[in-house]
Coordinates of C-alpha atoms (C1' of nucleotides) in Angstrom, one line a residue:
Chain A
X321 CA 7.9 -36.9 -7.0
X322 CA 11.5 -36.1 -7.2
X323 CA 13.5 -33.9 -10.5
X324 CA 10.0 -34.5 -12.2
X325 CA 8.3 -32.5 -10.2
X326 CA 10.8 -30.1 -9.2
X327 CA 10.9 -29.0 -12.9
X328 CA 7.4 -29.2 -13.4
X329 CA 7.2 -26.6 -10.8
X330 CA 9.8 -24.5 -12.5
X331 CA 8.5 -24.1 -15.4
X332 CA 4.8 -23.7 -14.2
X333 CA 6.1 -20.3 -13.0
X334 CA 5.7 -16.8 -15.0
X335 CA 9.2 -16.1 -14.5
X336 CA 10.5 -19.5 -15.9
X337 CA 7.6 -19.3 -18.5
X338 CA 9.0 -20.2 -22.2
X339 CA 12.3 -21.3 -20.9
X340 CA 13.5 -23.4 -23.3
X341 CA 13.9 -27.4 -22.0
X342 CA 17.8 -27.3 -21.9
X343 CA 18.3 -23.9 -19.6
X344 CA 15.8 -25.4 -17.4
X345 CA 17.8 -28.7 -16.8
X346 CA 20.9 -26.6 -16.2
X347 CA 19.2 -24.1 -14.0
X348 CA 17.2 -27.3 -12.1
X349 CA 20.9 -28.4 -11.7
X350 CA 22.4 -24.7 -9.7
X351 CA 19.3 -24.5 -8.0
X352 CA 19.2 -25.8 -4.2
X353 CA 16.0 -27.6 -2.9
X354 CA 15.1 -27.0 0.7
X355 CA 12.2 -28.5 3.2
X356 CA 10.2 -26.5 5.7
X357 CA 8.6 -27.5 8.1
X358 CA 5.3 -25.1 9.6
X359 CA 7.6 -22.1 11.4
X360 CA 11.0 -22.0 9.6
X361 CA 12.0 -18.9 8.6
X362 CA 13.7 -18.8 4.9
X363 CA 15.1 -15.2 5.0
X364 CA 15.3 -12.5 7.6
X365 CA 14.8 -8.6 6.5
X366 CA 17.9 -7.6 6.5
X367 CA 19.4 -10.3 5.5
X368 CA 22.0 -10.2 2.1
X369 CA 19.5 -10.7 -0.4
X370 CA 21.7 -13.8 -1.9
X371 CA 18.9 -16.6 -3.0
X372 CA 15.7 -15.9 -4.1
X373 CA 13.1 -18.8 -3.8
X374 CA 10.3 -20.8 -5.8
X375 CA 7.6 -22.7 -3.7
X376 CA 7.3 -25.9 -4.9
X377 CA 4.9 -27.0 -2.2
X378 CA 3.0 -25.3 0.8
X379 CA 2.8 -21.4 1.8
X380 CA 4.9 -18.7 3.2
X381 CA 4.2 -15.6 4.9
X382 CA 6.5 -12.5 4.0
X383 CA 6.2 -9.9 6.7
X384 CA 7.8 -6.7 7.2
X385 CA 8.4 -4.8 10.8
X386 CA 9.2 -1.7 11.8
X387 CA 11.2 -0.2 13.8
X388 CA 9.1 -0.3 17.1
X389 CA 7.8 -3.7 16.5
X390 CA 4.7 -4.0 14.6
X391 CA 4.6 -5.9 12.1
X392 CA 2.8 -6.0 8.8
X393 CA 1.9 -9.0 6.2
X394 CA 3.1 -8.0 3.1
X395 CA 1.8 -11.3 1.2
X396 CA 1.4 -15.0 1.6
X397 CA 3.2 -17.0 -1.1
X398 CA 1.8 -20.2 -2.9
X399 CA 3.0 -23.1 -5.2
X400 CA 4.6 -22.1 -8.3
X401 CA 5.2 -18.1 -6.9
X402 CA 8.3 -16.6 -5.7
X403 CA 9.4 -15.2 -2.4
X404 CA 12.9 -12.9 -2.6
X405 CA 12.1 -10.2 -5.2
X406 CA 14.8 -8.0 -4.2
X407 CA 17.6 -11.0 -5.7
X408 CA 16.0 -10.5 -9.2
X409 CA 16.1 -6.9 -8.4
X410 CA 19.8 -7.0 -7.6
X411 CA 19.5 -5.2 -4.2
X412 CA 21.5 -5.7 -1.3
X413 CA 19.1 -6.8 1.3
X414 CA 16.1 -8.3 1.9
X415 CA 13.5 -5.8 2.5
X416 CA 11.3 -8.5 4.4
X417 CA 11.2 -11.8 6.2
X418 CA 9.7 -14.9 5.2
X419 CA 8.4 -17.8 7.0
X420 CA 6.6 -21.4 6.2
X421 CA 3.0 -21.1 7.7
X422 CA 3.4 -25.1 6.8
X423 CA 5.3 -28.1 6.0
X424 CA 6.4 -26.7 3.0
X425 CA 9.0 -27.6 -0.5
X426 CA 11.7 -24.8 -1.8
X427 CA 13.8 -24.0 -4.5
X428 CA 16.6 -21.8 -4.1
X429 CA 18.4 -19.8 -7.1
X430 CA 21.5 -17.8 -6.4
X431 CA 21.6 -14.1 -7.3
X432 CA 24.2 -15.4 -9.6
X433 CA 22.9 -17.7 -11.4
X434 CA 18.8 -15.7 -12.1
X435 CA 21.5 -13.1 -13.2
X436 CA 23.2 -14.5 -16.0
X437 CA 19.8 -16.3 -17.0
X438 CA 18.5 -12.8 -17.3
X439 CA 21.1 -11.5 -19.0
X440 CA 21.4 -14.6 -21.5
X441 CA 17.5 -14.8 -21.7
X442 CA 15.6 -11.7 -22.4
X443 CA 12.6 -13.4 -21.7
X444 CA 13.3 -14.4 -18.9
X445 CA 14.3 -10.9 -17.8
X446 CA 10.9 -9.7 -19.4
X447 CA 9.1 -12.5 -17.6
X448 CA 10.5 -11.1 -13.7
X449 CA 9.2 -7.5 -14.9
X450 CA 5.4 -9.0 -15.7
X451 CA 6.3 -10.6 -12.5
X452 CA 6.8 -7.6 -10.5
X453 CA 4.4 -5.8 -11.9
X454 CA 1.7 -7.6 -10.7
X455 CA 3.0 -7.6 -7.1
X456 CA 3.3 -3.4 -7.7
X457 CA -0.6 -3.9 -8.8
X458 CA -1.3 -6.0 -5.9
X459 CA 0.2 -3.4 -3.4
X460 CA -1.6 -0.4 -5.2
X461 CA -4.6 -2.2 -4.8
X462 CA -4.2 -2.5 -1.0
X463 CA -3.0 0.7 -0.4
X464 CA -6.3 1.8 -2.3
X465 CA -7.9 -0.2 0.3
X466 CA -6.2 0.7 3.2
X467 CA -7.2 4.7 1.9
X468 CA -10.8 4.5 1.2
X469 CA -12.4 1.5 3.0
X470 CA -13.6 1.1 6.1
X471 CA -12.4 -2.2 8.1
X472 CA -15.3 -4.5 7.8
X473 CA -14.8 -3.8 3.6
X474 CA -11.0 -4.3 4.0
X475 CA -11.1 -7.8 6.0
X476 CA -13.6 -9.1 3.5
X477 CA -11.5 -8.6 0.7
X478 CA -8.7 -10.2 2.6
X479 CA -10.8 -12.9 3.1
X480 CA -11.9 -13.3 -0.4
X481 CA -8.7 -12.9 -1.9
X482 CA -6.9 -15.8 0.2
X483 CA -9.8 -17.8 -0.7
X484 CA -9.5 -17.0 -4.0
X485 CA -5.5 -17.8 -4.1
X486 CA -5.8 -20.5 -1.5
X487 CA -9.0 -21.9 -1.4
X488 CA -9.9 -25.6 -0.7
X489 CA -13.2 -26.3 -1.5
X490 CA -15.4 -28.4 1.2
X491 CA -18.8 -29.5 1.8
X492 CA -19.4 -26.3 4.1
X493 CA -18.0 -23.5 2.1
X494 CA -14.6 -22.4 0.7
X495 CA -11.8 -23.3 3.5
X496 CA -8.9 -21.3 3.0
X497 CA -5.8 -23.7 3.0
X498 CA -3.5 -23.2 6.1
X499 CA -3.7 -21.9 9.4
X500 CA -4.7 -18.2 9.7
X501 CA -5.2 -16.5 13.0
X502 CA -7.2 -13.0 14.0
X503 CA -4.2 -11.6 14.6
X504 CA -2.9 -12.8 10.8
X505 CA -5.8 -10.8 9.3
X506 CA -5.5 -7.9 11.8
X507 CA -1.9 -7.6 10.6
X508 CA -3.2 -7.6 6.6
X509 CA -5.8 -5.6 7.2
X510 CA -4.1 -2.7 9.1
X511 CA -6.5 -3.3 12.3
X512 CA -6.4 -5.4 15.7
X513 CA -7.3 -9.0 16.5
X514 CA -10.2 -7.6 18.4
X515 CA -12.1 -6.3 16.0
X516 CA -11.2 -9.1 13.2
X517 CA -13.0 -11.3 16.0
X518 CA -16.0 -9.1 16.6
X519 CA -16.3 -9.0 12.9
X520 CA -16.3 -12.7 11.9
X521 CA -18.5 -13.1 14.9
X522 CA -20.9 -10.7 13.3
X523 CA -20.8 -12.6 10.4
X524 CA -20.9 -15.9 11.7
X525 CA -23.9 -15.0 13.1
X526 CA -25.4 -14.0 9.1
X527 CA -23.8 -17.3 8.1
X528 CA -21.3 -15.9 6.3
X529 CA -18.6 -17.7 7.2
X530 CA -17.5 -20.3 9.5
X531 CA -14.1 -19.9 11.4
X532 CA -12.6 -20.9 14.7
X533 CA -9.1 -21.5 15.8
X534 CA -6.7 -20.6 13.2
X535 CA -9.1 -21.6 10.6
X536 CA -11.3 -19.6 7.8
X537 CA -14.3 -21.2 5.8
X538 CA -16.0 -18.6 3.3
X539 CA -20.1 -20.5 3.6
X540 CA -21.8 -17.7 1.0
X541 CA -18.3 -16.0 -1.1
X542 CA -21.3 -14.5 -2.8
X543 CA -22.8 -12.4 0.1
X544 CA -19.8 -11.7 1.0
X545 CA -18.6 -9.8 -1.6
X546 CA -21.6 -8.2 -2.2
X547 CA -20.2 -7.0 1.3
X548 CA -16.8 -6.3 0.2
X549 CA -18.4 -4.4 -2.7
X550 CA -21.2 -2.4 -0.7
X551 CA -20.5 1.8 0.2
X552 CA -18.5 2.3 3.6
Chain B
X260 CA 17.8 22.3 -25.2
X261 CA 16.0 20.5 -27.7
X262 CA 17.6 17.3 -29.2
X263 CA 20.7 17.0 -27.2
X264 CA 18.4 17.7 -23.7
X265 CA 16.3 15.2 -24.9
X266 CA 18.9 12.5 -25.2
X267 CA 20.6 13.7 -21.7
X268 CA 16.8 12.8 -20.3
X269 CA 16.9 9.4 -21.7
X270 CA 20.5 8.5 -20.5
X271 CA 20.1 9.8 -17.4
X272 CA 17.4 7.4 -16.5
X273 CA 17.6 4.0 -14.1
X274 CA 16.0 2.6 -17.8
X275 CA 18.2 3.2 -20.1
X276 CA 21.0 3.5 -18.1
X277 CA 24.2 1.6 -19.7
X278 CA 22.1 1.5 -23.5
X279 CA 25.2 2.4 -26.3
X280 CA 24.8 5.8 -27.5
X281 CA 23.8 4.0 -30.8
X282 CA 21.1 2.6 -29.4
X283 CA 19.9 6.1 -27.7
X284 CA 20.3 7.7 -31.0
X285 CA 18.0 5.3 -32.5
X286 CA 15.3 4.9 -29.8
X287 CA 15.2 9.2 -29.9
X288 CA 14.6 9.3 -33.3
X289 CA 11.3 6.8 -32.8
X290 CA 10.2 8.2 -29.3
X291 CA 7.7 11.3 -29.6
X292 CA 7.9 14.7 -27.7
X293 CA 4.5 16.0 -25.7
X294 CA 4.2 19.4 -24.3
X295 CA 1.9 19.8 -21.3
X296 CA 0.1 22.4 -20.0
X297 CA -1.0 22.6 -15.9
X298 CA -3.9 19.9 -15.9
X299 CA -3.2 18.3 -19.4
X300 CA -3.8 14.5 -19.1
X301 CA -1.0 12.0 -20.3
X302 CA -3.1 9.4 -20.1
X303 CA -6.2 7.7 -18.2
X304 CA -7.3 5.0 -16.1
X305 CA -8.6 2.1 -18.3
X306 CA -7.0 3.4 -21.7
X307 CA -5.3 1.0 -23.8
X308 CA -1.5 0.4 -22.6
X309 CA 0.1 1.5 -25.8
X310 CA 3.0 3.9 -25.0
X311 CA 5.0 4.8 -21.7
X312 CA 6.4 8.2 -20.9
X313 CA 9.7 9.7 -19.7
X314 CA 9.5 12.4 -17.8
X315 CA 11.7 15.6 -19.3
X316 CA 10.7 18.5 -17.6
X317 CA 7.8 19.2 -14.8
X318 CA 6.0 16.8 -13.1
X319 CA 2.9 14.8 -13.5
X320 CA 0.5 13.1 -10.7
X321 CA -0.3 9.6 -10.8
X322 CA -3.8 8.8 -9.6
X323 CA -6.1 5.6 -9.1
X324 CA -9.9 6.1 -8.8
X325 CA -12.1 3.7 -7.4
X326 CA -15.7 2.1 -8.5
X327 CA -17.4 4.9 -6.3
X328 CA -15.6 7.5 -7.2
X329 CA -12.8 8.3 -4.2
X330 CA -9.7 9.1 -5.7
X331 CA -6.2 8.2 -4.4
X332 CA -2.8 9.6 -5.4
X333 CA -0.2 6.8 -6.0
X334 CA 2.7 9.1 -6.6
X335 CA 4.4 12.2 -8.1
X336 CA 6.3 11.5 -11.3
X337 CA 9.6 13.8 -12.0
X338 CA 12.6 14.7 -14.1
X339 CA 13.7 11.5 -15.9
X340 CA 11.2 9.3 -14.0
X341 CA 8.8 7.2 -15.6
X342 CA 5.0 7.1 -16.1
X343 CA 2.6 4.3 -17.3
X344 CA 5.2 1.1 -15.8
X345 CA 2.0 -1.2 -17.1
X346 CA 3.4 -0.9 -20.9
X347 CA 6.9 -2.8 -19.7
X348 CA 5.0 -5.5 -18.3
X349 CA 3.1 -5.8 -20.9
X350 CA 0.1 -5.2 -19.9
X351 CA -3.2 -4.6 -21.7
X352 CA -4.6 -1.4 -19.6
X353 CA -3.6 1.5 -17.7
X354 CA -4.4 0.6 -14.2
X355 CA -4.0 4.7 -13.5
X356 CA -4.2 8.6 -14.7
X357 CA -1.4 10.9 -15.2
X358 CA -2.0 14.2 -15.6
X359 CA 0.6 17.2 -15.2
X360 CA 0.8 19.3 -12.5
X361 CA 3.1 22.1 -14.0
X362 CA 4.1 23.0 -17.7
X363 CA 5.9 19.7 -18.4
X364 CA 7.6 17.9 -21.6
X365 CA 7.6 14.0 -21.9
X366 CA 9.3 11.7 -24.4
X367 CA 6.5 8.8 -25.2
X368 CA 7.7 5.4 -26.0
X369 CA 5.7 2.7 -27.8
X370 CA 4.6 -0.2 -26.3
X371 CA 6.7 -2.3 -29.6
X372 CA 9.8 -0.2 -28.9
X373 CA 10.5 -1.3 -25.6
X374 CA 9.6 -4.5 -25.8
X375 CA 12.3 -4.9 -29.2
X376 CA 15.2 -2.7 -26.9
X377 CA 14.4 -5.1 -24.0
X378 CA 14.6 -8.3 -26.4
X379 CA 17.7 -7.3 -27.9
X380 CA 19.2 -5.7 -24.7
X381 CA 18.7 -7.8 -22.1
X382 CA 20.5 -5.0 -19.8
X383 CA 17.7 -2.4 -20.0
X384 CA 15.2 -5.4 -19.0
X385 CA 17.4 -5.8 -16.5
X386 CA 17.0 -2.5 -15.4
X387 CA 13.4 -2.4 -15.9
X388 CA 13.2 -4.9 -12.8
X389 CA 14.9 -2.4 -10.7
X390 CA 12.8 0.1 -11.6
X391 CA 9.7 -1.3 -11.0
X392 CA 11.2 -3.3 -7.5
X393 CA 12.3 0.4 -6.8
X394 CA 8.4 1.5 -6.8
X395 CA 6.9 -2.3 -5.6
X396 CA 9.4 -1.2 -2.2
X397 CA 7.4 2.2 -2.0
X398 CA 4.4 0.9 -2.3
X399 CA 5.2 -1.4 0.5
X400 CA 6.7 1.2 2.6
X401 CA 3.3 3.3 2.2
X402 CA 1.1 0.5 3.4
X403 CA 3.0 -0.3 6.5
X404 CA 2.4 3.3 6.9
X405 CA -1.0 3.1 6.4
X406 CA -1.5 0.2 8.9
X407 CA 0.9 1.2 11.5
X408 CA 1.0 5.3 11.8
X409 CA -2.0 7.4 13.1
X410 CA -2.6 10.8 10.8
X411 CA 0.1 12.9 11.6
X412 CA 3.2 10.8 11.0
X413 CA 1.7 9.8 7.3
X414 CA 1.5 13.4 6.5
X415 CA 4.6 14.1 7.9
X416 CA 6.2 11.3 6.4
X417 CA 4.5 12.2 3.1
X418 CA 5.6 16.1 3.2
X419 CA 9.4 14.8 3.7
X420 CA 9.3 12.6 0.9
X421 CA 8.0 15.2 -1.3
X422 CA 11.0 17.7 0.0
X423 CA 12.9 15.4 -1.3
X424 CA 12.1 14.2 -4.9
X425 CA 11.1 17.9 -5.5
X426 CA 12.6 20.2 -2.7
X427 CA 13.9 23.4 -3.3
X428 CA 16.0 25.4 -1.0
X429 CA 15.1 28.3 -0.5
X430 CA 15.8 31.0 2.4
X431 CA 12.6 30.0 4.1
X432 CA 13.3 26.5 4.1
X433 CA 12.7 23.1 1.7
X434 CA 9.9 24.3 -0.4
X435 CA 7.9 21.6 -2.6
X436 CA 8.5 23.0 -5.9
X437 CA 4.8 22.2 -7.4
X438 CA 1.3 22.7 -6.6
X439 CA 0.3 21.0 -3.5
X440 CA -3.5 21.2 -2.2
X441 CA -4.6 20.1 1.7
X442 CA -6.8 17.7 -0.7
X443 CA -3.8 16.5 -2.6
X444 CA -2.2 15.6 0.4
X445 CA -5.2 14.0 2.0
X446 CA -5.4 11.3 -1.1
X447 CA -1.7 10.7 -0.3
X448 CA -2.0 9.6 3.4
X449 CA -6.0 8.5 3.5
X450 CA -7.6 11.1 5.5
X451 CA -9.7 14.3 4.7
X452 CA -8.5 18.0 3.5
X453 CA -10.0 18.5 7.0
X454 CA -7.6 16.6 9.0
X455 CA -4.5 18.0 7.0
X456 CA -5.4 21.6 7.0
X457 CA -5.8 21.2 11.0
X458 CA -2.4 19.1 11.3
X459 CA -0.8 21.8 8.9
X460 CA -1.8 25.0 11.0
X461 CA -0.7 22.9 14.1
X462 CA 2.8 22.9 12.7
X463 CA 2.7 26.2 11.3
X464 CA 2.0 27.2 14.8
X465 CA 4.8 25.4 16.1
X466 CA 7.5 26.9 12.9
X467 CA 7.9 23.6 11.8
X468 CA 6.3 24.8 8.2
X469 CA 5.0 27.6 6.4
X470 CA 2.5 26.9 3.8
X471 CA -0.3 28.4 2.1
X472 CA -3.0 28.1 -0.8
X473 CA -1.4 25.0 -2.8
X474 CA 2.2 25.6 -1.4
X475 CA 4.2 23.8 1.3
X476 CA 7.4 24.6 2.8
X477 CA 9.2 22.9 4.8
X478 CA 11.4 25.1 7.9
X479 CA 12.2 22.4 10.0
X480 CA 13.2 19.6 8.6
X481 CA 15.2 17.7 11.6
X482 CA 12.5 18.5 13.6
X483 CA 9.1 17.2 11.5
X484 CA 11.6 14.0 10.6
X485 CA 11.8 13.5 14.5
X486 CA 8.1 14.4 14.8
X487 CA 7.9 11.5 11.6
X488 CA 9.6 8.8 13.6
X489 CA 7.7 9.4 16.9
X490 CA 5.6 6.4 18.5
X491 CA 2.2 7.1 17.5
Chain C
dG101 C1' -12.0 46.0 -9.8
dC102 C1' -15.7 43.2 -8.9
dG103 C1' -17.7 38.7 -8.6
dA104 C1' -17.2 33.9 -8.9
dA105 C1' -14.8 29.9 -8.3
dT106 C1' -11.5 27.4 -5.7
dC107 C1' -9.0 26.5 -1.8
dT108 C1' -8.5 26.8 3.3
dT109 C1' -9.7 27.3 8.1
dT110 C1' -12.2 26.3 12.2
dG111 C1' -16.0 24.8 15.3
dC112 C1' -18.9 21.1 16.8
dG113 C1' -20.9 16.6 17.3
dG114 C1' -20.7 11.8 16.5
dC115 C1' -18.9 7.3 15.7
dG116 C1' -15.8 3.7 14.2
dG117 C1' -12.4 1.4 16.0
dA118 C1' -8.5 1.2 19.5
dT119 C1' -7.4 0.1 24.1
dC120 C1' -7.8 -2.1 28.4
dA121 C1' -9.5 -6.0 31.0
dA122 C1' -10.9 -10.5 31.9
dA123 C1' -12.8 -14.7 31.0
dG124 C1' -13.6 -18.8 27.7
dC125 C1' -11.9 -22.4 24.6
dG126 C1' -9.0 -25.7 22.3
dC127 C1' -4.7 -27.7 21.5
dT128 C1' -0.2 -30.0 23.3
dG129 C1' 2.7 -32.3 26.2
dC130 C1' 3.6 -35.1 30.0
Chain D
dG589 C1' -6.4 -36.4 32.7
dC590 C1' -4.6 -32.4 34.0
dA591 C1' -1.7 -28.3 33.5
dG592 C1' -0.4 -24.8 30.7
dC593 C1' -0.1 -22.1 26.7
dG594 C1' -1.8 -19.7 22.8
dC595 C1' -5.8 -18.2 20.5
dT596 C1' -10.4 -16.2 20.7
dT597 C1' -14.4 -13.8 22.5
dT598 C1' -16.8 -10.2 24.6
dG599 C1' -17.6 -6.1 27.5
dA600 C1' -16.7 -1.3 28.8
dT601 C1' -14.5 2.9 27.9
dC602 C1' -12.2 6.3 25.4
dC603 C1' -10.4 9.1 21.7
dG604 C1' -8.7 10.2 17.0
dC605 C1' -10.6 11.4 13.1
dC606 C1' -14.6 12.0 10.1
dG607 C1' -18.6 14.6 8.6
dC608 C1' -21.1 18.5 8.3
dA609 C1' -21.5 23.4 8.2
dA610 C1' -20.2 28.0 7.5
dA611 C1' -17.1 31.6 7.1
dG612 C1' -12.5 33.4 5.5
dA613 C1' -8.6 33.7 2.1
dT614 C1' -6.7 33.8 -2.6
dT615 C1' -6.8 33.6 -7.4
dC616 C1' -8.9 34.2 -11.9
dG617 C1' -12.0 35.8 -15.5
dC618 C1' -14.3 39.4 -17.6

DNA sequence: GCGAATCTTTGCGGCGGATCAAAGCGCTGC
DNA sequence: GCAGCGCTTTGATCCGCCGCAAAGATTCGC
């Protein structure tokens, strides 16, 4: 699973989406292929937004902090998604950090190179806006959230949403796919590790869910939205 | 300042920037002009996607409602700004209301006009990804607000960015040149008309504004930016 | 100019969730 | 196997902000 899969992967993305078989064998030869392994950071905020990035395999985490320290999780980034935005966008920096939550695959494109593909492929231009969009929707979603719903609401959304993009499914429920901590959730969720754990204890207890160390199994996704979904 | 103010709108925004006066000429004479009076809507939540609007004159409010009713504001829409980004991408609905909050004039674009300019001008796609990045990096800037900030630093960060997409100077001070209601700003930061009259007559106290029924100004800038950027 | 509607102010009580503190648990490395 | 570190749990306390209630301003319609 070499070039194969590395344009599978290319073209299994919206951005690349109609591309046609030639442009993706010349972009597949400009583009830089890079292995993580679980903590690697693949750009800094603040950073010269330079290369934007494909997964091919694995997960990253794109946070942002502020200027006292805390920090915030913007998003966690599957196969076939981007991490980078700003390149596309044509700004100067990176806005936000990113970092492999595990042994993960990467393909790099230059500012460059998605530029003149844009400019030479109107689809592929209209492609990144559908693509942004959706993030914009995402984040308008979230901040609708963060406005009217109480915590509980909020982390169970969370939690069905990363099931729902990263969800493994298991004799014991839906296990979400990589390592997530209290303080993970906490940090999506606009709250504190404390009262993610008193929380998931609470619904542990109700069978909800199952979690320990790091770790996340959704046991009844349907109780739990009705939870999500409940006044509060 | 009818046909010629018209064009000016179009040129002068992040859209169509760099389009040939050709071009402009062409997409003018298929765009459509729209008075508005105070409270008209532009368009609602759930309608079919069909045509985007540039703002010419006034302003118009962007709002999301939820299942049970609680409204939030996503943002304030001005001069040569645009309203209803879902139509770029291409999507089916309007995720969101506009509605105008002054006597306003917008220029409505078809959902088939901008996807032929985009095709055949790969430049204005082009800028279509900033523009939308440019409001995906707001969005993200609100949450970490959201998650981070206590009450009074989101309002005060709110009133500040309002001073400055639609400040006026006046001898009083930076006053926001539209309609603003304590309820207004509570669907902008998350909290209750409560909690923002109370914070508001704390600052009036202190000179840092001046405001009244619907109407903010803004006396101290330097100081409610410090008060903005304080731990808390 | 009067009344009604809308917006704002302010007091009071309560509670959701933060904060502080300390102890448990489960990996990892040697 | 034991030490040590990072993650999690749980208790106790406190406080920022909400929710409710009622009165005070301001604008608008007739």
């Amino acid at each position: 699973m070499h070039g194969t899969a590395e344009q599978d992967i290319l073209c299994r993305t919206d951005l690349f989406r109609g591309l046609s078989p030639d442009s993706l064998r010349a972009l597949r030869r400009s583009a830089t292929r890079r292995r993580l392994a679980t903590q690697d950071p693949v750009f800094h905020q603040g950073d010269r937004a330079e290369t934007f990035y494909v997964v091919a395999e694995g997960r990253l985490r794109v946070t942002q902090t502020t200027a006292d320290g805390q920090q915030v999780i913007i998003r966690y980034v599957g196969p076939a998604e981007l991490a980078g935005l700003a390149v596309l966008a044509g700004d100067d920096l990176h806005p936000s950090t990113a970092t492999a939550v595990a042994d993960s695959e990467v393909i790099g494109i230059s500012r460059a190179v998605i530029r003149e593909i844009m400019a030479r492929h109107p689809e592929v231009a209209m492609n990144a806006v559908s693509v942004i969009a959706a993030r914009y929707r995402e984040m308008q979603q979230r901040l609708r959230e963060m406005s009217t719903q109480n915590v509980e609401r909020r982390i169970a959304h969370t939690i069905l949403r990363l099931a729902r993009e990263a969800g493994r499914r298991t004799a014991r429920g839906i296990e979400i796919a990589f390592p997530l901590s209290r303080q993970d959730l906490a940090e999506m969720t606009g709250t504190t590790l404390h009262t993610v754990s008193r929380t998931l204890s609470a619904w542990e207890g109700r069978g909800l869910v199952d979690s320990g160390r790091r770790r996340v199994v959704v046991r009844r996704p349907h109780e739990l939205a009705m939870l999500a979904d409940a006044a509060g």
